Amino acid sequence: MAFYRSPYDLSLLWPPDFQRSDSVRLNAHAIADLDLDQMIVAITPSRRYTSEIRSILLNLCDSSAVINYRQAILTEFFDHPKLVSGLNKLLPEIEALDHFGYTQRSGHTPLHEIVWRVGQLESYVTCVSGLHDLLIQRKLESDGLRRLQDRITEIANSKDFQSLAGELPEMLSKVRSIASITIGINLDEQLRPVGATLLAINKKKFRGLGSSLIGTLFNIQNEWEGIAALHTVSNSTSPTGIDLSDPMMYPLFRDLAQVVKQASRPVADALQRYTRINTQFLGTLKIELAFYLGAVGLFNQLRDAGMPICRPEIRLQPERTCEAAETYNLNLAIRLLAKGEKQLEALIVKNDVKFDSEARIFILTGPNQGGKTTYTQACGLIHVLAQAGLYVPGSSAKVSPVDHIFTHFPVQEAPEIEAGRLGEESRRLSEIFAQVTRYSLVLLNESLSSTSFGESLYLARDLVAVLRRLGARAIYATHLHELAEQVDALNAEIPGDSMVASLISLVSDSNNGSVKQTFKIIPGPPMGRSYAKEVAARYGISYEQLMQTLRSRGVVDGD
């Protein structure tokens, strides 16, 4: 037919004629360390799409053509909120097509397939007409949505679709108008049923015993009301809901099937003209629409809560840059939204990120719970979002796609790990360096903290030296302030074009000697301390506080 095409030649995720290649899927460590499942749930509008949207986000796309294609579509959705609202209402109709996955079963007749196909075509016409109404009235700019608009317009205006839309009401009427049958039953002298025949096929359903006994006695009840209760059969008795063990019922319903088949023959003949209509492209489309609609929904929540969201500029991969102004950790924002917070601007501290020729490897130091892990994770989330074609947290951003994101966050020592925690850390680091390239992003969080200070510093310096030689982008969040103090020496002694720099998590000191984390991450020399004593005091476990507890219990002397 004129409007049939392969279901794969229209996509809102992939530009036309784009040769899809195998993309890199993030490994289990990166998924867990970046807490990507939380983000996936927040973007997914319905659980039915979780697997597909998870796949889109976890498979890193490094093609600027694909990313820009998706960004343009997403931007257009932001520019047309009424289109988004209409698509959100139409999406369940497109999903309804899934209910028409027909499978031949024992006991099914050609009539069952006719009923299934008519229902499928009805849903198809509803979806195409709904999409046409939403798209035709708007001037669309993105290549993806214009192609969808052209396709739907072509289908809706074709003679075949017009013919289908015109014939469908009558077909539906013929198939669905059979609501009941009238049966005549002959009785013998002992009032036992001995024969039965079909008397009529009706468009109205019978009811059980009427409400008025007098009406029943004087024969003035409604003709569709019975003189006894309405009995129902279980659909489990047979594929057709009939108790075939009754010798009278079997031929009776066999005759009924034949009569109904004859009545539906015109519908079957009409359906022959539409056998080539393929609804599969709508099945693919609904997944892609769910991806964009879910993202728009989440980003609108963030904007309403006062948080900036921007379309990142995609730079060439060899530039190895990532810059974001006023960015923040998306997962932190999602958790606060889930708690019912309406305004996040006062609750979330925004920071800048800048990987470029001046510095691509950062040693991040600062106090405990000062935001180092949150910041490190946020950098990974920026790349996942940007490379999926989505917006990123921040007022502006530039991103060169990475070919992989490797993470090394703390793990609990498990009894079954014979090599111990340091051995497990070393194994995971070896796996990373067996795959990492100069276009990768490496996020290290308290790596090598399971051994002595001297060994940790020695091993950590070697890691950073190798990253500099390689030219990758990296953040190393650590308490090794001495490592951050060596950035100048590393840059001078180790060749490479990825400079090493120091970042610090700021604290504010009060007059009474206590400190307060600001969660601001800025370039600067290490402060030389982790403020562990002050943090201990905050939680009531400083030496003085614990001694006071023991004195009050009388288990130590008062001195």
XYZ file of C-alpha atoms in Angstrom:
559
model
C 0.000 0.000 0.000
C 1.081 3.559 -0.559
C 1.692 4.332 3.104
C 3.572 1.185 4.083
C 7.279 1.463 4.891
C 9.773 -0.520 6.865
C 9.282 0.106 10.601
C 12.962 0.967 10.944
C 13.260 3.929 8.560
C 11.694 6.437 10.949
C 13.334 7.069 14.294
C 13.449 9.929 16.753
C 16.742 8.612 18.135
C 18.721 7.925 14.978
C 19.154 10.237 11.971
C 18.168 8.829 8.572
C 20.760 6.601 6.909
C 22.924 6.635 10.033
C 24.997 3.483 10.256
C 24.473 2.298 13.802
C 27.514 0.717 15.374
C 27.933 -1.082 18.648
C 28.192 1.549 21.367
C 30.019 1.126 24.660
C 27.779 0.050 27.514
C 28.683 1.295 30.969
C 29.825 -1.488 33.255
C 28.181 -2.533 36.508
C 30.638 -0.535 38.640
C 29.903 2.718 36.786
C 26.155 2.089 36.950
C 26.317 1.575 40.711
C 28.866 4.315 41.499
C 26.960 6.919 39.488
C 23.626 5.658 40.893
C 22.248 5.583 37.370
C 19.238 3.444 38.268
C 17.821 6.360 40.262
C 18.150 8.661 37.251
C 16.641 6.058 34.927
C 13.586 5.697 37.163
C 13.175 9.482 37.322
C 13.257 9.820 33.522
C 11.057 6.801 32.767
C 7.360 7.818 32.589
C 6.117 4.242 33.078
C 7.717 1.018 34.277
C 6.909 -0.616 30.961
C 9.679 1.475 29.352
C 12.364 0.952 32.001
C 14.393 -1.600 30.037
C 14.418 0.403 26.787
C 15.219 3.764 28.410
C 17.884 2.102 30.533
C 19.495 0.822 27.341
C 19.432 4.278 25.734
C 21.128 5.899 28.719
C 23.676 3.203 29.492
C 24.956 2.797 25.931
C 27.213 5.800 25.479
C 26.677 7.453 22.106
C 29.768 9.328 20.930
C 28.416 10.532 17.561
C 27.892 14.307 17.524
C 25.447 13.883 14.605
C 23.216 11.581 16.652
C 23.474 13.669 19.808
C 22.604 16.899 17.962
C 19.699 15.126 16.213
C 18.242 14.152 19.595
C 18.939 17.526 21.191
C 17.008 19.315 18.441
C 13.963 17.112 19.062
C 14.127 17.616 22.821
C 14.473 21.379 22.394
C 11.398 21.433 20.189
C 9.414 19.572 22.815
C 10.401 22.243 25.342
C 9.273 24.911 22.851
C 5.863 23.250 22.330
C 4.378 22.375 25.740
C 0.928 21.760 24.237
C 2.431 19.203 21.886
C 4.010 17.455 24.880
C 0.697 17.517 26.751
C -1.115 16.050 23.746
C 1.480 13.319 23.261
C 1.302 12.387 26.938
C -2.437 11.845 26.511
C -1.995 9.928 23.251
C 0.794 7.658 24.473
C -1.614 5.225 26.233
C -3.486 4.862 22.926
C -0.252 3.928 21.168
C 0.531 1.540 24.003
C -2.871 -0.100 23.449
C -1.539 -1.511 20.195
C 0.480 -3.916 22.338
C -2.776 -5.613 23.319
C -3.230 -6.774 19.749
C -0.383 -9.236 19.688
C -2.570 -11.994 18.247
C -1.624 -15.633 18.803
C -3.627 -18.505 17.362
C -4.966 -20.705 20.158
C -6.708 -24.008 20.324
C -10.416 -23.533 19.694
C -9.989 -20.209 17.905
C -11.819 -19.743 14.639
C -11.197 -17.231 11.836
C -13.755 -15.061 13.620
C -11.352 -14.508 16.513
C -8.716 -13.217 14.128
C -11.258 -10.919 12.474
C -12.204 -9.404 15.839
C -8.510 -8.988 16.720
C -7.602 -7.358 13.407
C -10.540 -4.928 13.503
C -9.534 -3.874 17.019
C -5.927 -3.406 15.928
C -6.942 -1.249 12.969
C -9.249 0.808 15.168
C -6.355 1.530 17.553
C -4.082 2.274 14.583
C -6.526 4.800 13.103
C -6.922 6.457 16.514
C -3.151 6.801 16.912
C -2.451 8.081 13.408
C -5.352 10.545 13.549
C -4.259 11.752 16.991
C -0.653 12.240 15.880
C -1.807 14.020 12.736
C -3.968 16.429 14.718
C -1.080 17.220 17.072
C 1.638 17.623 14.448
C -0.114 19.225 11.482
C -0.926 22.454 13.296
C 2.685 23.246 14.262
C 5.721 24.573 12.444
C 8.431 22.126 13.430
C 12.141 22.737 12.962
C 13.953 19.590 14.103
C 14.745 17.035 11.429
C 13.313 14.161 13.468
C 9.933 15.737 14.216
C 9.587 17.098 10.675
C 10.153 13.601 9.304
C 7.549 12.248 11.721
C 5.171 15.031 10.713
C 5.680 14.230 7.026
C 5.207 10.510 7.569
C 2.010 10.871 9.585
C 0.643 13.431 7.123
C 1.430 11.100 4.237
C -0.371 8.234 5.961
C -3.376 10.267 7.082
C -3.900 11.815 3.623
C -3.440 8.596 1.649
C -6.433 7.043 -0.127
C -5.870 3.784 1.684
C -6.001 5.349 5.144
C -8.991 7.475 4.239
C -10.739 4.356 2.944
C -9.898 2.461 6.131
C -11.095 5.281 8.378
C -14.334 5.437 6.369
C -15.031 1.691 6.411
C -13.950 1.017 9.968
C -17.125 2.231 11.769
C -19.284 -0.153 9.760
C -16.866 -3.045 10.302
C -16.826 -2.351 14.034
C -20.609 -2.228 14.089
C -20.914 -5.597 12.361
C -18.369 -7.310 14.575
C -19.384 -5.793 17.900
C -23.135 -5.593 17.433
C -23.620 -9.245 18.356
C -24.527 -8.935 22.032
C -26.790 -11.935 22.631
C -28.671 -14.789 20.962
C -32.168 -16.112 21.389
C -32.421 -19.881 21.736
C -35.540 -22.009 21.379
C -35.539 -25.179 23.519
C -37.987 -28.089 23.069
C -39.055 -30.086 26.129
C -40.377 -33.633 26.439
C -43.401 -34.742 28.551
C -41.299 -34.596 31.684
C -40.179 -31.040 30.820
C -36.655 -32.136 30.040
C -34.790 -30.289 27.255
C -34.547 -32.528 24.226
C -33.669 -30.101 21.442
C -32.549 -26.553 20.804
C -32.197 -24.168 17.905
C -31.014 -20.621 17.282
C -33.876 -18.166 16.892
C -32.147 -14.795 16.609
C -28.900 -12.876 16.920
C -29.447 -9.686 18.914
C -27.691 -6.345 19.350
C -28.785 -6.062 22.968
C -27.850 -8.054 26.060
C -30.327 -9.943 28.234
C -30.681 -9.265 31.934
C -31.647 -11.611 34.709
C -34.850 -11.758 36.766
C -36.828 -8.515 36.636
C -37.378 -6.470 39.773
C -41.150 -6.914 39.832
C -42.691 -10.298 40.678
C -46.150 -9.011 39.703
C -44.778 -7.914 36.347
C -43.389 -11.366 35.816
C -46.672 -13.082 36.800
C -48.772 -10.900 34.511
C -46.266 -11.118 31.661
C -45.533 -7.381 31.542
C -41.774 -7.584 32.144
C -39.306 -6.089 29.712
C -38.578 -8.417 26.791
C -34.856 -8.304 27.637
C -35.417 -9.351 31.249
C -35.490 -13.025 32.109
C -37.908 -14.831 34.383
C -34.973 -16.349 36.271
C -31.497 -15.328 37.301
C -28.873 -14.675 34.636
C -26.316 -17.478 34.783
C -22.772 -16.951 33.542
C -20.144 -19.369 32.348
C -16.497 -19.267 33.277
C -14.050 -18.480 30.522
C -11.973 -21.345 31.872
C -14.454 -23.962 30.737
C -13.107 -23.789 27.181
C -11.373 -21.352 24.841
C -14.820 -20.047 23.897
C -16.362 -20.124 27.384
C -18.605 -23.084 26.535
C -19.081 -26.288 28.496
C -18.451 -28.669 25.610
C -19.264 -31.701 27.767
C -22.977 -30.898 27.371
C -24.111 -32.905 24.276
C -26.736 -30.285 23.427
C -24.483 -27.227 23.779
C -21.765 -28.383 21.424
C -23.813 -28.520 18.187
C -25.741 -25.422 19.243
C -22.652 -23.289 19.551
C -21.123 -24.875 16.477
C -24.165 -23.585 14.590
C -23.753 -20.194 16.278
C -20.132 -19.988 15.153
C -21.199 -20.740 11.606
C -23.946 -18.101 11.647
C -21.616 -15.480 13.115
C -18.975 -16.398 10.573
C -21.427 -15.767 7.765
C -22.468 -12.474 9.328
C -18.861 -11.347 9.593
C -17.838 -12.453 6.090
C -18.220 -8.917 4.667
C -15.850 -7.688 7.384
C -13.316 -10.389 6.495
C -13.547 -9.432 2.839
C -13.011 -5.766 3.680
C -10.010 -6.596 5.859
C -8.274 -8.228 2.916
C -7.692 -4.764 1.483
C -5.665 -3.759 4.553
C -3.485 -6.817 5.112
C -0.277 -4.870 4.374
C -0.819 -2.188 6.982
C 2.039 -2.523 9.450
C 1.657 -0.919 12.866
C 5.140 -1.847 14.071
C 6.623 1.605 13.524
C 4.207 2.925 16.159
C 5.570 0.346 18.588
C 9.081 1.691 18.050
C 7.826 5.272 18.154
C 6.151 4.899 21.547
C 9.444 3.917 23.194
C 11.219 6.925 21.723
C 8.372 9.264 22.648
C 8.405 7.904 26.204
C 12.132 8.688 26.407
C 11.672 12.323 25.400
C 8.429 12.869 27.324
C 9.961 11.433 30.487
C 13.027 13.659 30.150
C 10.908 16.755 29.516
C 8.821 15.934 32.581
C 11.865 15.615 34.849
C 13.607 18.710 33.503
C 10.451 20.783 33.859
C 10.260 19.718 37.508
C 13.826 20.906 38.008
C 13.145 24.232 36.329
C 10.002 24.727 38.390
C 12.102 24.048 41.492
C 14.509 26.842 40.495
C 17.351 24.695 39.128
C 19.071 25.522 35.805
C 18.983 23.067 32.900
C 20.754 23.699 29.601
C 21.399 22.225 26.182
C 25.102 21.343 26.089
C 27.211 22.307 23.121
C 28.754 19.140 21.715
C 32.431 19.564 20.933
C 34.772 17.281 19.001
C 35.945 14.202 20.876
C 39.673 14.975 20.390
C 39.202 18.262 22.293
C 38.579 16.258 25.476
C 36.704 19.109 27.084
C 33.849 19.307 29.551
C 32.736 22.667 30.868
C 29.593 23.323 32.882
C 28.635 26.467 34.734
C 26.451 26.305 37.861
C 26.079 22.555 37.613
C 24.919 20.164 40.319
C 24.370 16.490 40.981
C 21.147 15.413 39.265
C 20.651 12.491 41.645
C 20.739 14.818 44.635
C 18.039 16.961 43.028
C 15.935 13.883 42.234
C 16.105 12.704 45.854
C 14.989 16.094 47.141
C 12.117 16.234 44.655
C 11.044 12.763 45.784
C 10.903 14.078 49.362
C 8.446 16.739 48.255
C 10.826 19.694 48.168
C 9.463 22.369 45.829
C 12.323 24.868 45.797
C 15.800 23.398 45.484
C 17.828 26.524 44.815
C 18.455 27.132 48.513
C 19.171 23.456 49.200
C 21.667 22.575 46.464
C 25.044 24.243 46.034
C 25.994 24.731 42.380
C 29.565 24.390 41.146
C 31.562 24.798 37.940
C 33.275 22.008 36.020
C 36.103 22.686 33.582
C 38.179 20.050 31.808
C 40.254 21.651 29.059
C 43.826 22.124 27.873
C 44.703 23.934 31.097
C 43.734 20.963 33.264
C 42.140 17.578 32.593
C 43.164 15.686 35.734
C 42.027 16.967 39.118
C 43.109 15.967 42.607
C 40.083 16.835 44.753
C 40.700 17.210 48.487
C 38.735 18.617 51.387
C 36.881 17.714 54.561
C 34.779 14.635 55.087
C 31.235 15.089 53.788
C 32.340 18.226 51.994
C 30.752 17.259 48.686
C 33.691 15.515 46.993
C 31.769 12.351 46.084
C 28.708 14.347 45.031
C 30.821 16.518 42.730
C 32.699 13.554 41.256
C 29.476 11.701 40.547
C 27.936 14.839 38.995
C 30.731 14.979 36.399
C 29.915 11.453 35.277
C 26.190 12.187 35.096
C 26.828 15.192 32.836
C 28.432 12.938 30.227
C 25.737 10.245 30.484
C 22.988 12.814 29.944
C 24.776 14.755 27.211
C 25.679 11.639 25.233
C 22.090 10.396 25.412
C 21.084 13.634 23.664
C 19.524 15.186 26.772
C 19.991 18.454 28.600
C 22.382 18.679 31.561
C 22.257 20.446 34.931
C 23.740 23.920 34.694
C 23.337 27.327 33.092
C 25.703 26.476 30.197
C 27.819 23.502 29.131
C 30.260 22.226 26.513
C 30.951 18.501 26.284
C 33.277 16.355 24.196
C 31.854 12.809 24.159
C 33.853 10.182 26.033
C 34.322 6.648 24.781
C 33.829 5.193 28.267
C 33.316 6.194 31.890
C 35.367 4.224 34.400
C 34.672 4.564 38.112
C 36.472 3.323 41.193
C 34.479 4.096 44.321
C 34.891 2.492 47.767
C 33.504 -1.016 48.205
C 32.898 -3.002 51.343
C 35.401 -5.730 52.059
C 33.614 -9.019 51.474
C 34.644 -12.199 53.364
C 34.778 -14.161 50.113
C 37.466 -11.855 48.646
C 40.659 -13.693 49.504
C 42.995 -10.892 48.406
C 41.448 -8.429 50.820
C 40.291 -4.920 50.105
C 43.573 -3.669 48.657
C 43.762 -6.685 46.395
C 40.220 -6.059 45.146
C 40.996 -2.380 44.580
C 44.109 -3.302 42.628
C 42.229 -5.823 40.501
C 39.577 -3.273 39.555
C 42.183 -0.608 38.762
C 44.035 -3.079 36.549
C 40.794 -3.777 34.654
C 40.286 -0.037 34.113
C 43.776 0.532 32.717
C 43.389 -2.480 30.452
C 40.593 -0.598 28.627
C 40.981 3.149 29.210
C 41.946 5.496 26.343
C 42.772 9.200 26.091
C 39.081 9.818 25.313
C 37.831 8.171 28.509
C 36.626 9.713 31.766
C 38.084 8.165 34.930
C 36.461 8.907 38.299
C 38.407 7.748 41.356
C 36.884 8.179 44.792
C 39.093 7.416 47.800
C 40.955 4.793 45.789
C 43.853 3.014 47.522
C 42.689 4.140 50.956
C 42.829 0.576 52.296
C 46.593 0.537 52.798
C 49.076 2.633 54.745
C 49.527 6.320 54.087
C 52.944 5.874 52.539
C 51.849 3.102 50.225
C 48.656 4.957 49.268
C 50.584 8.089 48.335
C 53.148 6.114 46.307
C 50.501 4.135 44.396
C 48.226 7.152 43.876
C 51.063 9.187 42.394
C 51.738 6.415 39.889
C 48.047 6.333 38.900
C 47.973 10.066 38.261
C 51.272 9.899 36.330
C 49.873 7.214 34.017
C 46.675 9.223 33.466
C 48.762 12.254 32.508
C 50.833 10.223 30.056
C 47.629 8.811 28.567
C 45.852 12.159 28.281
C 42.520 11.057 29.778
C 40.114 13.183 31.792
C 39.998 12.242 35.474
C 38.990 13.267 38.972
C 40.705 11.726 41.973
C 38.770 12.539 45.168
C 41.088 11.740 48.064
C 42.291 12.614 51.558
C 45.870 12.478 50.300
C 46.585 16.204 50.502
C 50.253 15.421 49.847
C 49.264 14.106 46.424
C 47.571 17.413 45.583
C 50.697 19.230 46.711
C 52.669 17.393 44.022
C 50.670 18.602 40.998
C 53.411 20.999 39.875
C 56.031 18.283 40.114
C 53.825 15.829 38.223
C 53.287 18.348 35.418
C 57.017 19.093 35.251
C 58.329 15.542 35.494
C 55.708 13.499 33.595
C 55.209 14.201 29.862
C 51.673 14.533 28.555
C 49.066 17.017 27.384
C 46.599 16.517 30.252
C 47.663 18.906 32.984
C 47.107 17.977 36.636
C 45.457 20.516 38.952
C 44.207 20.730 42.512
C 40.584 21.229 43.523
C 39.411 21.809 47.074
C 36.122 21.558 48.911
C 35.802 24.810 50.849
C 34.894 25.117 54.505
C 34.041 28.172 56.543
C 35.630 28.660 59.963
C 33.704 30.197 62.837
C 35.068 32.175 65.748
C 34.648 29.245 68.155
C 36.886 27.011 66.046
C 34.154 24.887 64.485
C 33.915 24.451 60.739
C 31.059 24.249 58.308
C 31.115 22.581 54.904
C 30.134 24.926 52.087
C 30.021 22.199 49.381
C 31.718 24.650 47.027
C 34.386 23.056 44.847
C 37.016 25.471 43.521
C 40.557 25.351 42.094
C 43.210 25.902 44.731
C 46.055 24.342 46.710
C 45.138 21.690 49.281
C 44.335 22.927 52.758
C 46.508 20.257 54.317
C 43.862 18.789 56.610
C 40.569 16.872 56.430
C 39.027 18.583 59.460
C 38.468 15.160 60.959
C 38.602 16.537 64.495
C 35.914 19.107 63.783
C 33.713 16.516 62.062
C 34.150 14.172 65.038
C 33.046 16.961 67.378
C 29.947 17.573 65.281
C 28.913 13.949 65.717
C 29.808 13.839 69.405
C 32.777 11.487 69.101
C 35.734 13.798 69.715
C 38.199 12.819 72.460
C 36.804 15.402 74.873
C 33.182 14.396 74.218
C 33.802 10.673 74.601
C 35.853 11.220 77.760
C 33.053 13.287 79.230
C 30.647 10.432 78.511
C 32.911 7.954 80.303
C 33.385 10.318 83.276
C 29.638 10.766 83.623
C 29.316 6.976 83.759
C 31.999 6.814 86.420
C 34.157 4.351 84.504
C 37.182 6.685 84.291
C 38.694 9.147 86.686
C 37.730 12.784 86.560
C 41.160 13.974 85.407
